PDB file of C-alpha atoms and ligand atoms in Angstrom:
ATOM      1  CA  UNK A   1       0.000   0.000   0.000  1.00  0.00           C
ATOM      2  CA  UNK A   2       1.669   3.193  -1.160  1.00  0.00           C
ATOM      3  CA  UNK A   3      -0.791   5.680   0.312  1.00  0.00           C
ATOM      4  CA  UNK A   4       1.320   7.747   2.755  1.00  0.00           C
ATOM      5  CA  UNK A   5       0.345   7.849   6.428  1.00  0.00           C
ATOM      6  CA  UNK A   6       1.428  10.183   9.222  1.00  0.00           C
ATOM      7  CA  UNK A   7       0.632   8.909  12.727  1.00  0.00           C
ATOM      8  CA  UNK A   8       0.243  11.101  15.819  1.00  0.00           C
ATOM      9  CA  UNK A   9       0.077   9.107  19.053  1.00  0.00           C
ATOM     10  CA  UNK A  10       0.120  10.372  22.612  1.00  0.00           C
ATOM     11  CA  UNK A  11      -1.712  10.671  25.909  1.00  0.00           C
ATOM     12  CA  UNK A  12      -5.059  12.294  26.692  1.00  0.00           C
ATOM     13  CA  UNK A  13      -5.315  16.049  26.033  1.00  0.00           C
ATOM     14  CA  UNK A  14      -1.847  16.314  24.496  1.00  0.00           C
ATOM     15  CA  UNK A  15      -3.334  18.156  21.519  1.00  0.00           C
ATOM     16  CA  UNK A  16      -3.158  15.199  19.103  1.00  0.00           C
ATOM     17  CA  UNK A  17      -6.542  15.900  17.550  1.00  0.00           C
ATOM     18  CA  UNK A  18      -5.820  19.563  16.861  1.00  0.00           C
ATOM     19  CA  UNK A  19      -2.371  18.822  15.467  1.00  0.00           C
ATOM     20  CA  UNK A  20      -3.522  15.875  13.327  1.00  0.00           C
ATOM     21  CA  UNK A  21      -6.589  17.580  11.862  1.00  0.00           C
ATOM     22  CA  UNK A  22      -4.625  20.764  11.094  1.00  0.00           C
ATOM     23  CA  UNK A  23      -1.903  18.725   9.362  1.00  0.00           C
ATOM     24  CA  UNK A  24      -4.497  16.787   7.375  1.00  0.00           C
ATOM     25  CA  UNK A  25      -6.166  20.014   6.221  1.00  0.00           C
ATOM     26  CA  UNK A  26      -2.888  21.621   5.232  1.00  0.00           C
ATOM     27  CA  UNK A  27      -1.720  18.529   3.270  1.00  0.00           C
ATOM     28  CA  UNK A  28      -5.173  17.801   1.786  1.00  0.00           C
ATOM     29  CA  UNK A  29      -5.095  14.353   3.442  1.00  0.00           C
ATOM     30  CA  UNK A  30      -7.842  12.303   5.081  1.00  0.00           C
ATOM     31  CA  UNK A  31      -8.065  12.384   8.873  1.00  0.00           C
ATOM     32  CA  UNK A  32      -8.743   9.569  11.333  1.00  0.00           C
ATOM     33  CA  UNK A  33      -9.584  10.354  14.966  1.00  0.00           C
ATOM     34  CA  UNK A  34      -9.352   6.754  16.188  1.00  0.00           C
ATOM     35  CA  UNK A  35     -10.457   7.714  19.706  1.00  0.00           C
ATOM     36  CA  UNK A  36     -13.862   8.622  18.258  1.00  0.00           C
ATOM     37  CA  UNK A  37     -14.308   4.973  17.211  1.00  0.00           C
ATOM     38  CA  UNK A  38     -13.671   3.745  20.766  1.00  0.00           C
ATOM     39  CA  UNK A  39     -16.043   6.457  21.958  1.00  0.00           C
ATOM     40  CA  UNK A  40     -18.806   5.501  19.516  1.00  0.00           C
ATOM     41  CA  UNK A  41     -18.441   1.845  20.584  1.00  0.00           C
ATOM     42  CA  UNK A  42     -18.707   3.056  24.193  1.00  0.00           C
ATOM     43  CA  UNK A  43     -21.841   5.099  23.451  1.00  0.00           C
ATOM     44  CA  UNK A  44     -23.529   2.290  21.518  1.00  0.00           C
ATOM     45  CA  UNK A  45     -22.769  -0.262  24.242  1.00  0.00           C
ATOM     46  CA  UNK A  46     -24.078   2.108  26.926  1.00  0.00           C
ATOM     47  CA  UNK A  47     -27.311   2.549  24.981  1.00  0.00           C
ATOM     48  CA  UNK A  48     -27.710  -1.189  24.371  1.00  0.00           C
ATOM     49  CA  UNK A  49     -26.912  -2.047  27.978  1.00  0.00           C
ATOM     50  CA  UNK A  50     -23.889  -4.211  27.108  1.00  0.00           C
ATOM     51  CA  UNK A  51     -21.476  -4.515  30.065  1.00  0.00           C
ATOM     52  CA  UNK A  52     -18.141  -2.686  29.727  1.00  0.00           C
ATOM     53  CA  UNK A  53     -16.363  -6.006  30.398  1.00  0.00           C
ATOM     54  CA  UNK A  54     -18.163  -7.941  27.630  1.00  0.00           C
ATOM     55  CA  UNK A  55     -15.590  -7.902  24.799  1.00  0.00           C
ATOM     56  CA  UNK A  56     -17.406 -10.340  22.463  1.00  0.00           C
ATOM     57  CA  UNK A  57     -20.724  -8.535  23.048  1.00  0.00           C
ATOM     58  CA  UNK A  58     -19.257  -5.129  22.215  1.00  0.00           C
ATOM     59  CA  UNK A  59     -17.367  -6.570  19.209  1.00  0.00           C
ATOM     60  CA  UNK A  60     -20.642  -7.976  17.852  1.00  0.00           C
ATOM     61  CA  UNK A  61     -22.244  -4.578  18.325  1.00  0.00           C
ATOM     62  CA  UNK A  62     -19.346  -2.832  16.512  1.00  0.00           C
ATOM     63  CA  UNK A  63     -19.791  -5.069  13.467  1.00  0.00           C
ATOM     64  CA  UNK A  64     -23.373  -3.804  13.163  1.00  0.00           C
ATOM     65  CA  UNK A  65     -22.725  -0.085  13.675  1.00  0.00           C
ATOM     66  CA  UNK A  66     -23.921   2.101  10.826  1.00  0.00           C
ATOM     67  CA  UNK A  67     -21.447   4.983  10.880  1.00  0.00           C
ATOM     68  CA  UNK A  68     -21.091   7.971   8.619  1.00  0.00           C
ATOM     69  CA  UNK A  69     -18.210  10.435   8.816  1.00  0.00           C
ATOM     70  CA  UNK A  70     -18.666  13.963   7.558  1.00  0.00           C
ATOM     71  CA  UNK A  71     -15.448  15.851   8.311  1.00  0.00           C
ATOM     72  CA  UNK A  72     -15.318  16.098  12.109  1.00  0.00           C
ATOM     73  CA  UNK A  73     -18.979  15.069  12.465  1.00  0.00           C
ATOM     74  CA  UNK A  74     -19.939  11.486  13.201  1.00  0.00           C
ATOM     75  CA  UNK A  75     -23.379   9.981  12.599  1.00  0.00           C
ATOM     76  CA  UNK A  76     -24.609   6.761  14.227  1.00  0.00           C
ATOM     77  CA  UNK A  77     -27.689   5.243  12.557  1.00  0.00           C
ATOM     78  CA  UNK A  78     -28.343   8.616  10.937  1.00  0.00           C
ATOM     79  CA  UNK A  79     -28.156  10.581  14.226  1.00  0.00           C
ATOM     80  CA  UNK A  80     -25.306  13.032  14.794  1.00  0.00           C
ATOM     81  CA  UNK A  81     -23.506  11.933  17.974  1.00  0.00           C
ATOM     82  CA  UNK A  82     -20.404  14.174  17.802  1.00  0.00           C
ATOM     83  CA  UNK A  83     -21.290  16.067  21.014  1.00  0.00           C
ATOM     84  CA  UNK A  84     -22.367  12.989  22.948  1.00  0.00           C
ATOM     85  CA  UNK A  85     -19.023  11.343  22.182  1.00  0.00           C
ATOM     86  CA  UNK A  86     -17.255  14.071  24.198  1.00  0.00           C
ATOM     87  CA  UNK A  87     -19.243  13.217  27.363  1.00  0.00           C
ATOM     88  CA  UNK A  88     -17.139  12.271  30.398  1.00  0.00           C
ATOM     89  CA  UNK A  89     -18.995   8.977  30.980  1.00  0.00           C
ATOM     90  CA  UNK A  90     -18.506   8.033  27.333  1.00  0.00           C
ATOM     91  CA  UNK A  91     -14.770   8.851  27.468  1.00  0.00           C
ATOM     92  CA  UNK A  92     -14.329   6.884  30.639  1.00  0.00           C
ATOM     93  CA  UNK A  93     -16.148   3.841  29.195  1.00  0.00           C
ATOM     94  CA  UNK A  94     -14.096   4.185  25.967  1.00  0.00           C
ATOM     95  CA  UNK A  95     -10.939   3.978  28.048  1.00  0.00           C
ATOM     96  CA  UNK A  96     -12.204   0.805  29.788  1.00  0.00           C
ATOM     97  CA  UNK A  97     -13.393  -1.076  26.703  1.00  0.00           C
ATOM     98  CA  UNK A  98     -10.262  -0.148  24.751  1.00  0.00           C
ATOM     99  CA  UNK A  99      -8.337  -2.612  26.941  1.00  0.00           C
ATOM    100  CA  UNK A 100     -10.427  -5.519  25.534  1.00  0.00           C
ATOM    101  CA  UNK A 101      -8.765  -7.455  22.698  1.00  0.00           C
ATOM    102  CA  UNK A 102     -12.077  -8.265  21.010  1.00  0.00           C
ATOM    103  CA  UNK A 103     -12.950  -4.578  20.841  1.00  0.00           C
ATOM    104  CA  UNK A 104      -9.561  -3.599  19.392  1.00  0.00           C
ATOM    105  CA  UNK A 105      -9.765  -6.394  16.804  1.00  0.00           C
ATOM    106  CA  UNK A 106     -13.307  -5.389  15.809  1.00  0.00           C
ATOM    107  CA  UNK A 107     -12.139  -1.818  15.115  1.00  0.00           C
ATOM    108  CA  UNK A 108      -9.012  -2.790  13.167  1.00  0.00           C
ATOM    109  CA  UNK A 109     -10.423  -3.045   9.626  1.00  0.00           C
ATOM    110  CA  UNK A 110     -12.471   0.117  10.023  1.00  0.00           C
ATOM    111  CA  UNK A 111      -9.344   2.088  10.947  1.00  0.00           C
ATOM    112  CA  UNK A 112      -7.290   0.665   8.072  1.00  0.00           C
ATOM    113  CA  UNK A 113     -10.086   1.605   5.627  1.00  0.00           C
ATOM    114  CA  UNK A 114      -9.337   5.300   6.238  1.00  0.00           C
ATOM    115  CA  UNK A 115      -6.090   4.889   4.288  1.00  0.00           C
ATOM    116  CA  UNK A 116      -7.081   6.298   0.918  1.00  0.00           C
ATOM    117  CA  UNK A 117      -5.320   8.524  -1.630  1.00  0.00           C
ATOM    118  CA  UNK A 118      -3.831  11.041  -1.452  1.00  0.00           C
ATOM    119  CA  UNK A 119      -2.859  10.276   2.179  1.00  0.00           C
ATOM    120  CA  UNK A 120      -3.934   9.984   5.809  1.00  0.00           C
ATOM    121  CA  UNK A 121      -3.127  11.612   9.131  1.00  0.00           C
ATOM    122  CA  UNK A 122      -4.233   9.310  11.978  1.00  0.00           C
ATOM    123  CA  UNK A 123      -4.280  10.137  15.683  1.00  0.00           C
ATOM    124  CA  UNK A 124      -4.644   7.837  18.666  1.00  0.00           C
ATOM    125  CA  UNK A 125      -2.634   5.608  20.990  1.00  0.00           C
ATOM    126  CA  UNK A 126      -1.441   2.779  18.705  1.00  0.00           C
ATOM    127  CA  UNK A 127      -1.518   4.273  15.211  1.00  0.00           C
ATOM    128  CA  UNK A 128       2.255   3.946  14.715  1.00  0.00           C
ATOM    129  CA  UNK A 129       2.707   0.720  16.691  1.00  0.00           C
ATOM    130  CA  UNK A 130      -0.238  -1.475  15.618  1.00  0.00           C
ATOM    131  CA  UNK A 131      -2.571  -0.020  12.973  1.00  0.00           C
ATOM    132  CA  UNK A 132      -0.099   1.648  10.569  1.00  0.00           C
ATOM    133  CA  UNK A 133       3.317   0.172  11.465  1.00  0.00           C
ATOM    134  CA  UNK A 134       4.611   1.155   7.990  1.00  0.00           C
ATOM    135  CA  UNK A 135       3.653   4.839   8.363  1.00  0.00           C
ATOM    136  CA  UNK A 136       6.064   7.204   6.628  1.00  0.00           C
ATOM    137  CA  UNK A 137       6.233   9.538   9.643  1.00  0.00           C
ATOM    138  CA  UNK A 138       5.383   8.699  13.260  1.00  0.00           C
ATOM    139  CA  UNK A 139       5.098  11.381  15.907  1.00  0.00           C
ATOM    140  CA  UNK A 140       4.688  10.754  19.633  1.00  0.00           C
ATOM    141  CA  UNK A 141       3.182  13.886  21.122  1.00  0.00           C
ATOM    142  CA  UNK A 142       3.414  14.694  24.822  1.00  0.00           C
ATOM    143  CA  UNK A 143       2.866  17.634  27.147  1.00  0.00           C
ATOM    144  CA  UNK A 144       3.265  17.888  30.902  1.00  0.00           C
ATOM    145  CA  UNK A 145       0.276  16.724  32.990  1.00  0.00           C
ATOM    146  CA  UNK A 146      -0.165  20.304  34.315  1.00  0.00           C
ATOM    147  CA  UNK A 147      -0.319  21.680  30.770  1.00  0.00           C
ATOM    148  CA  UNK A 148      -2.770  19.022  29.654  1.00  0.00           C
ATOM    149  CA  UNK A 149      -5.058  19.543  32.660  1.00  0.00           C
ATOM    150  CA  UNK A 150      -5.040  23.283  32.000  1.00  0.00           C
ATOM    151  CA  UNK A 151      -5.936  22.806  28.315  1.00  0.00           C
ATOM    152  CA  UNK A 152      -8.791  20.461  29.183  1.00  0.00           C
ATOM    153  CA  UNK A 153      -9.988  23.007  31.791  1.00  0.00           C
ATOM    154  CA  UNK A 154     -10.042  25.835  29.215  1.00  0.00           C
ATOM    155  CA  UNK A 155     -11.817  23.615  26.692  1.00  0.00           C
ATOM    156  CA  UNK A 156     -14.556  22.882  29.230  1.00  0.00           C
ATOM    157  CA  UNK A 157     -14.882  26.546  30.230  1.00  0.00           C
ATOM    158  CA  UNK A 158     -15.351  27.490  26.580  1.00  0.00           C
ATOM    159  CA  UNK A 159     -18.271  25.053  26.530  1.00  0.00           C
ATOM    160  CA  UNK A 160     -19.700  26.588  29.707  1.00  0.00           C
ATOM    161  CA  UNK A 161     -18.815  23.560  31.859  1.00  0.00           C
ATOM    162  CA  UNK A 162     -17.134  24.235  35.194  1.00  0.00           C
ATOM    163  CA  UNK A 163     -14.490  21.829  36.472  1.00  0.00           C
ATOM    164  CA  UNK A 164     -11.732  21.477  39.033  1.00  0.00           C
ATOM    165  CA  UNK A 165      -8.241  21.462  37.558  1.00  0.00           C
ATOM    166  CA  UNK A 166      -6.834  19.047  40.176  1.00  0.00           C
ATOM    167  CA  UNK A 167      -9.663  16.562  39.504  1.00  0.00           C
ATOM    168  CA  UNK A 168      -9.042  16.852  35.762  1.00  0.00           C
ATOM    169  CA  UNK A 169      -5.352  16.183  36.235  1.00  0.00           C
ATOM    170  CA  UNK A 170      -6.006  13.158  38.460  1.00  0.00           C
ATOM    171  CA  UNK A 171      -8.477  11.822  35.906  1.00  0.00           C
ATOM    172  CA  UNK A 172      -6.164  12.196  32.925  1.00  0.00           C
ATOM    173  CA  UNK A 173      -3.247  10.662  34.805  1.00  0.00           C
ATOM    174  CA  UNK A 174      -5.424   7.669  35.732  1.00  0.00           C
ATOM    175  CA  UNK A 175      -6.532   7.252  32.117  1.00  0.00           C
ATOM    176  CA  UNK A 176      -2.924   7.481  30.852  1.00  0.00           C
ATOM    177  CA  UNK A 177      -1.761   4.926  33.407  1.00  0.00           C
ATOM    178  CA  UNK A 178      -4.456   2.532  32.186  1.00  0.00           C
ATOM    179  CA  UNK A 179      -3.533   3.132  28.513  1.00  0.00           C
ATOM    180  CA  UNK A 180       0.188   2.661  29.219  1.00  0.00           C
ATOM    181  CA  UNK A 181      -0.028  -0.502  31.283  1.00  0.00           C
ATOM    182  CA  UNK A 182      -2.678  -2.481  29.404  1.00  0.00           C
ATOM    183  CA  UNK A 183      -1.555  -5.793  27.893  1.00  0.00           C
ATOM    184  CA  UNK A 184      -2.818  -5.132  24.358  1.00  0.00           C
ATOM    185  CA  UNK A 185      -1.613  -2.162  22.286  1.00  0.00           C
ATOM    186  CA  UNK A 186      -0.337  -0.130  25.263  1.00  0.00           C
ATOM    187  CA  UNK A 187       0.328   3.576  24.754  1.00  0.00           C
ATOM    188  CA  UNK A 188       4.033   3.812  23.943  1.00  0.00           C
ATOM    189  CA  UNK A 189       6.122   5.481  21.250  1.00  0.00           C
ATOM    190  CA  UNK A 190       6.901   3.331  18.215  1.00  0.00           C
ATOM    191  CA  UNK A 191      10.631   2.580  18.020  1.00  0.00           C
ATOM    192  CA  UNK A 192      10.914   4.833  14.981  1.00  0.00           C
ATOM    193  CA  UNK A 193       8.698   7.651  16.331  1.00  0.00           C
ATOM    194  CA  UNK A 194       9.915  11.232  16.671  1.00  0.00           C
ATOM    195  CA  UNK A 195       9.102  12.687  20.096  1.00  0.00           C
ATOM    196  CA  UNK A 196       7.494  16.097  20.355  1.00  0.00           C
ATOM    197  CA  UNK A 197       6.736  17.823  23.668  1.00  0.00           C
ATOM    198  CA  UNK A 198       4.392  20.700  22.894  1.00  0.00           C
ATOM    199  CA  UNK A 199       4.052  22.066  26.472  1.00  0.00           C
ATOM    200  CA  UNK A 200       5.710  25.346  25.466  1.00  0.00           C
ATOM    201  CA  UNK A 201       4.562  25.421  21.828  1.00  0.00           C
ATOM    202  CA  UNK A 202       1.632  27.035  20.079  1.00  0.00           C
ATOM    203  CA  UNK A 203      -0.409  24.870  17.702  1.00  0.00           C
ATOM    204  CA  UNK A 204       1.178  26.695  14.739  1.00  0.00           C
ATOM    205  CA  UNK A 205       4.658  25.907  16.032  1.00  0.00           C
ATOM    206  CA  UNK A 206       3.862  22.193  16.426  1.00  0.00           C
ATOM    207  CA  UNK A 207       2.307  22.065  12.957  1.00  0.00           C
ATOM    208  CA  UNK A 208       5.345  23.784  11.424  1.00  0.00           C
ATOM    209  CA  UNK A 209       7.675  21.361  13.192  1.00  0.00           C
ATOM    210  CA  UNK A 210       5.873  18.257  11.902  1.00  0.00           C
ATOM    211  CA  UNK A 211       5.516  19.698   8.383  1.00  0.00           C
ATOM    212  CA  UNK A 212       9.276  20.284   8.452  1.00  0.00           C
ATOM    213  CA  UNK A 213       9.868  16.628   9.375  1.00  0.00           C
ATOM    214  CA  UNK A 214       7.444  15.579   6.632  1.00  0.00           C
ATOM    215  CA  UNK A 215       9.283  17.620   4.004  1.00  0.00           C
ATOM    216  CA  UNK A 216      12.550  15.945   4.964  1.00  0.00           C
ATOM    217  CA  UNK A 217      10.925  12.530   4.405  1.00  0.00           C
ATOM    218  CA  UNK A 218       9.371  13.226   1.001  1.00  0.00           C
TER     219      UNK A 218
HETATM  220  O1  C5P B   1      -8.404  10.034  22.222  1.00  0.00           O
HETATM  221  P1  C5P B   1      -9.676   9.854  23.000  1.00  0.00           P
HETATM  222  O2  C5P B   1      -9.640  10.421  24.378  1.00  0.00           O
HETATM  223  O3  C5P B   1     -10.875  10.293  22.236  1.00  0.00           O
HETATM  224  O4  C5P B   1      -9.832   8.269  23.165  1.00  0.00           O
HETATM  225  C1  C5P B   1     -10.762   7.700  24.046  1.00  0.00           C
HETATM  226  C2  C5P B   1     -10.170   6.436  24.662  1.00  0.00           C
HETATM  227  O5  C5P B   1     -10.008   5.441  23.648  1.00  0.00           O
HETATM  228  C3  C5P B   1      -8.784   6.644  25.259  1.00  0.00           C
HETATM  229  O6  C5P B   1      -8.846   6.904  26.655  1.00  0.00           O
HETATM  230  C4  C5P B   1      -8.044   5.342  24.983  1.00  0.00           C
HETATM  231  O7  C5P B   1      -8.162   4.484  26.097  1.00  0.00           O
HETATM  232  C5  C5P B   1      -8.797   4.722  23.827  1.00  0.00           C
HETATM  233  N1  C5P B   1      -8.053   4.715  22.572  1.00  0.00           N
HETATM  234  C6  C5P B   1      -7.251   3.632  22.296  1.00  0.00           C
HETATM  235  N2  C5P B   1      -6.587   3.554  21.113  1.00  0.00           N
HETATM  236  C7  C5P B   1      -6.692   4.520  20.192  1.00  0.00           C
HETATM  237  C8  C5P B   1      -7.500   5.661  20.458  1.00  0.00           C
HETATM  238  C9  C5P B   1      -8.162   5.734  21.668  1.00  0.00           C
HETATM  239  O8  C5P B   1      -7.126   2.748  23.115  1.00  0.00           O
HETATM  240  N3  C5P B   1      -6.053   4.396  19.040  1.00  0.00           N
END
């Protein structure tokens, strides 16, 4: 498969989504927010009352999902669920079910299908390690926990939701610990990933940095 892929992996609230979607727009590439697939599986399983420990049950449900992607908007059975996917309970369930091998396997083919000409930018936890191991450029994006908690806090404020920054930080550190220590597809940089800490960078600076790396590769 010669369609080029750039992968952006990293922990919660590191700015992966913003970086990846901006890169995709500037290169004219497709964009995959793989976390949204774990979130939509979480939402569907919540609605159907499937336990968050039932890997085969959730995998069966995933195979029947009718999804439509329209830029950043995601439709489930014709209903736009983009906002519901951002809910805290949905994110927390996504984190739990993402540790189940059956769930990860059920989402594999769907993720690979996003690789279409002229290219793809994919963000998640295992894009460079498991889903697109032959990606032309792999970035592992990090930021300090304090920076990430602050960004999440501002995001919530902009949506009119109040939150406590210490609680947010504790929550994201717990989620990262779970992603890093799980047996299947743990969050870790691919051996050939370039590390980028964007704690002190603006989005434009991070984008410019990755575009610079991309130009050196092509
Ligand atoms: O990135 P986002 O927060 O939307 O992802 C939701 C959850 O899905 C994460 O907490 C992580 O546990 C899981 N995930 C994953 N592998 C991916 C993307 C997300 O395990 N490639």
